[in-house]
PDB file of C-alpha atoms in Angstrom:
ATOM      1  CA  MET A   1       0.321   0.275   0.285  1.00  0.00           C
ATOM      2  CA  SER A   2       1.813   3.072  -1.026  1.00  0.00           C
ATOM      3  CA  THR A   3       1.492   6.502   1.736  1.00  0.00           C
ATOM      4  CA  SER A   4       0.831   9.606   0.263  1.00  0.00           C
ATOM      5  CA  ILE A   5       1.545  13.249   1.285  1.00  0.00           C
ATOM      6  CA  HIS A   6      -1.719  15.116   2.925  1.00  0.00           C
ATOM      7  CA  PHE A   7      -2.154  18.468   4.099  1.00  0.00           C
ATOM      8  CA  ILE A   8      -4.372  19.331   7.053  1.00  0.00           C
ATOM      9  CA  GLY A   9      -5.013  23.031   7.648  1.00  0.00           C
ATOM     10  CA  THR A  10      -5.897  23.307  11.536  1.00  0.00           C
ATOM     11  CA  ARG A  11      -6.977  26.164  13.908  1.00  0.00           C
ATOM     12  CA  GLU A  12      -8.541  26.715  17.839  1.00  0.00           C
ATOM     13  CA  VAL A  13     -11.437  28.345  17.519  1.00  0.00           C
ATOM     14  CA  GLN A  14     -14.235  29.633  20.566  1.00  0.00           C
ATOM     15  CA  VAL A  15     -17.242  28.871  21.008  1.00  0.00           C
ATOM     16  CA  ILE A  16     -18.936  31.653  22.086  1.00  0.00           C
ATOM     17  CA  LYS A  17     -21.591  29.937  23.760  1.00  0.00           C
ATOM     18  CA  THR A  18     -19.749  27.825  26.230  1.00  0.00           C
ATOM     19  CA  GLY A  19     -16.552  29.612  26.066  1.00  0.00           C
ATOM     20  CA  LYS A  20     -14.828  26.229  24.999  1.00  0.00           C
ATOM     21  CA  ILE A  21     -12.145  26.390  22.776  1.00  0.00           C
ATOM     22  CA  ASN A  22     -12.425  23.495  19.941  1.00  0.00           C
ATOM     23  CA  THR A  23     -10.162  22.218  17.347  1.00  0.00           C
ATOM     24  CA  GLN A  24     -11.012  22.705  13.180  1.00  0.00           C
ATOM     25  CA  GLU A  25      -9.444  20.746  10.715  1.00  0.00           C
ATOM     26  CA  ILE A  26      -9.684  21.081   6.863  1.00  0.00           C
ATOM     27  CA  SER A  27      -7.589  19.178   4.236  1.00  0.00           C
ATOM     28  CA  PHE A  28      -6.966  19.952   0.570  1.00  0.00           C
ATOM     29  CA  LYS A  29      -7.752  16.944  -2.002  1.00  0.00           C
ATOM     30  CA  GLU A  30      -4.624  16.063  -2.520  1.00  0.00           C
ATOM     31  CA  TRP A  31      -2.686  13.787  -6.085  1.00  0.00           C
ATOM     32  CA  GLN A  32      -2.130  10.912  -4.459  1.00  0.00           C
ATOM     33  CA  THR A  33       1.643  10.785  -4.731  1.00  0.00           C
ATOM     34  CA  PRO A  34       3.604   7.521  -4.602  1.00  0.00           C
ATOM     35  CA  SER A  35       5.388   6.953  -1.678  1.00  0.00           C
ATOM     36  CA  ASP A  36       9.369   7.373  -2.563  1.00  0.00           C
ATOM     37  CA  VAL A  37       7.928  10.481  -3.587  1.00  0.00           C
ATOM     38  CA  THR A  38       5.945  10.971  -0.043  1.00  0.00           C
ATOM     39  CA  ARG A  39       9.373  10.396   1.281  1.00  0.00           C
ATOM     40  CA  LYS A  40      11.225  13.000  -0.872  1.00  0.00           C
ATOM     41  CA  ILE A  41       8.320  16.234   0.005  1.00  0.00           C
ATOM     42  CA  MET A  42       7.878  14.863   4.151  1.00  0.00           C
ATOM     43  CA  ALA A  43      12.115  15.080   4.115  1.00  0.00           C
ATOM     44  CA  SER A  44      11.621  18.613   2.366  1.00  0.00           C
ATOM     45  CA  ALA A  45      12.895  21.985   4.049  1.00  0.00           C
ATOM     46  CA  ASP A  46       9.532  22.944   2.814  1.00  0.00           C
ATOM     47  CA  PRO A  47       7.141  20.598   1.451  1.00  0.00           C
ATOM     48  CA  ILE A  48       4.169  22.376   0.711  1.00  0.00           C
ATOM     49  CA  GLN A  49       6.905  24.397  -2.499  1.00  0.00           C
ATOM     50  CA  ALA A  50       8.424  19.993  -3.223  1.00  0.00           C
ATOM     51  CA  TYR A  51       3.835  18.488  -3.583  1.00  0.00           C
ATOM     52  CA  LYS A  52       4.308  21.853  -6.044  1.00  0.00           C
ATOM     53  CA  ASP A  53       7.211  21.061  -7.571  1.00  0.00           C
ATOM     54  CA  TRP A  54       6.830  17.616  -8.002  1.00  0.00           C
ATOM     55  CA  ILE A  55       2.765  18.442  -9.641  1.00  0.00           C
ATOM     56  CA  LEU A  56       4.580  20.215 -12.347  1.00  0.00           C
ATOM     57  CA  SER A  57       6.883  17.579 -12.796  1.00  0.00           C
ATOM     58  CA  VAL A  58       4.662  15.302 -13.863  1.00  0.00           C
ATOM     59  CA  SER A  59       2.267  17.426 -15.599  1.00  0.00           C
ATOM     60  CA  ASN A  60       2.676  18.649 -19.094  1.00  0.00           C
ATOM     61  CA  ASP A  61       0.597  21.144 -21.776  1.00  0.00           C
ATOM     62  CA  ARG A  62      -1.075  19.841 -23.751  1.00  0.00           C
ATOM     63  CA  ILE A  63      -3.547  21.529 -27.252  1.00  0.00           C
ATOM     64  CA  VAL A  64      -7.241  21.103 -26.441  1.00  0.00           C
ATOM     65  CA  VAL A  65      -9.957  22.222 -29.119  1.00  0.00           C
ATOM     66  CA  VAL A  66     -12.623  24.429 -28.127  1.00  0.00           C
ATOM     67  CA  PHE A  67     -16.500  23.640 -28.707  1.00  0.00           C
ATOM     68  CA  ALA A  68     -18.805  27.268 -28.569  1.00  0.00           C
ATOM     69  CA  GLU A  69     -20.724  27.289 -25.879  1.00  0.00           C
ATOM     70  CA  ALA A  70     -23.543  26.799 -27.278  1.00  0.00           C
ATOM     71  CA  ASP A  71     -22.454  23.730 -28.912  1.00  0.00           C
ATOM     72  CA  VAL A  72     -23.106  20.996 -25.778  1.00  0.00           C
ATOM     73  CA  PHE A  73     -23.229  18.604 -27.538  1.00  0.00           C
ATOM     74  CA  GLN A  74     -19.967  19.318 -29.644  1.00  0.00           C
ATOM     75  CA  ASP A  75     -21.235  18.200 -32.954  1.00  0.00           C
ATOM     76  CA  ARG A  76     -19.984  21.600 -35.131  1.00  0.00           C
ATOM     77  CA  GLU A  77     -16.634  21.853 -35.693  1.00  0.00           C
ATOM     78  CA  PRO A  78     -14.680  23.215 -32.851  1.00  0.00           C
ATOM     79  CA  ILE A  79     -13.578  27.637 -32.834  1.00  0.00           C
ATOM     80  CA  GLY A  80     -10.387  27.154 -31.031  1.00  0.00           C
ATOM     81  CA  LYS A  81      -7.369  25.386 -29.208  1.00  0.00           C
ATOM     82  CA  LYS A  82      -6.254  26.225 -26.063  1.00  0.00           C
ATOM     83  CA  VAL A  83      -2.610  25.026 -24.023  1.00  0.00           C
ATOM     84  CA  PHE A  84      -4.391  22.657 -21.398  1.00  0.00           C
ATOM     85  CA  ASN A  85      -2.120  21.585 -18.392  1.00  0.00           C
ATOM     86  CA  ALA A  86      -3.965  20.306 -15.652  1.00  0.00           C
ATOM     87  CA  GLY A  87      -1.398  19.940 -12.557  1.00  0.00           C
ATOM     88  CA  LYS A  88      -0.995  24.253 -13.436  1.00  0.00           C
ATOM     89  CA  GLU A  89      -4.465  23.971 -12.784  1.00  0.00           C
ATOM     90  CA  TYR A  90      -4.701  22.569  -9.614  1.00  0.00           C
ATOM     91  CA  ILE A  91      -1.715  24.292  -8.361  1.00  0.00           C
ATOM     92  CA  GLU A  92      -3.605  27.415  -8.887  1.00  0.00           C
ATOM     93  CA  LYS A  93      -6.690  26.013  -6.892  1.00  0.00           C
ATOM     94  CA  PHE A  94      -4.219  24.779  -4.083  1.00  0.00           C
ATOM     95  CA  ASN A  95      -2.464  28.093  -3.396  1.00  0.00           C
ATOM     96  CA  GLU A  96      -6.319  29.733  -3.548  1.00  0.00           C
ATOM     97  CA  TRP A  97      -6.462  26.864  -0.636  1.00  0.00           C
ATOM     98  CA  LEU A  98      -3.205  27.863   1.207  1.00  0.00           C
ATOM     99  CA  LYS A  99      -4.686  31.667   0.663  1.00  0.00           C
ATOM    100  CA  MET A 100      -7.818  30.650   2.778  1.00  0.00           C
ATOM    101  CA  CYS A 101      -6.068  29.110   5.339  1.00  0.00           C
ATOM    102  CA  ALA A 102      -3.705  31.882   5.831  1.00  0.00           C
ATOM    103  CA  GLU A 103      -6.656  34.605   5.865  1.00  0.00           C
ATOM    104  CA  GLU A 104      -8.547  32.593   8.564  1.00  0.00           C
ATOM    105  CA  GLY A 105      -6.232  31.937  10.652  1.00  0.00           C
ATOM    106  CA  TYR A 106      -5.480  28.089   9.586  1.00  0.00           C
ATOM    107  CA  GLU A 107      -1.727  26.512  10.420  1.00  0.00           C
ATOM    108  CA  VAL A 108      -0.721  24.100   7.103  1.00  0.00           C
ATOM    109  CA  ARG A 109       0.910  21.112   8.085  1.00  0.00           C
ATOM    110  CA  ALA A 110       1.899  18.470   5.270  1.00  0.00           C
ATOM    111  CA  GLU A 111       1.613  14.356   7.022  1.00  0.00           C
ATOM    112  CA  ALA A 112       2.216  11.009   5.006  1.00  0.00           C
ATOM    113  CA  TRP A 113      -0.159   8.062   5.175  1.00  0.00           C
TER     114      TRP A 113
END
């Protein structure tokens, strides 16, 4: 079984009604990493950047055809082409999540399991 990387955001919150302090956790849907990659990421000085670097190393630009918005079934001729890279798009979403975590008081840590 593979050990994969996971990113967990935690913060302490206080319940106004009771004054009790609880810990909240959130996570981000990661790409599954091979065990050897997970170990390298965890051993790095900056696991978040090491993970992003790995994502970019395994994703490539590809040309995809673009259809008109009204062409739901894509049965007409394409109207153009564009470059698509799943890794770059994923990293944009990951960066948005990291920004939200910082703004909302979450501390993000990497875990392997």
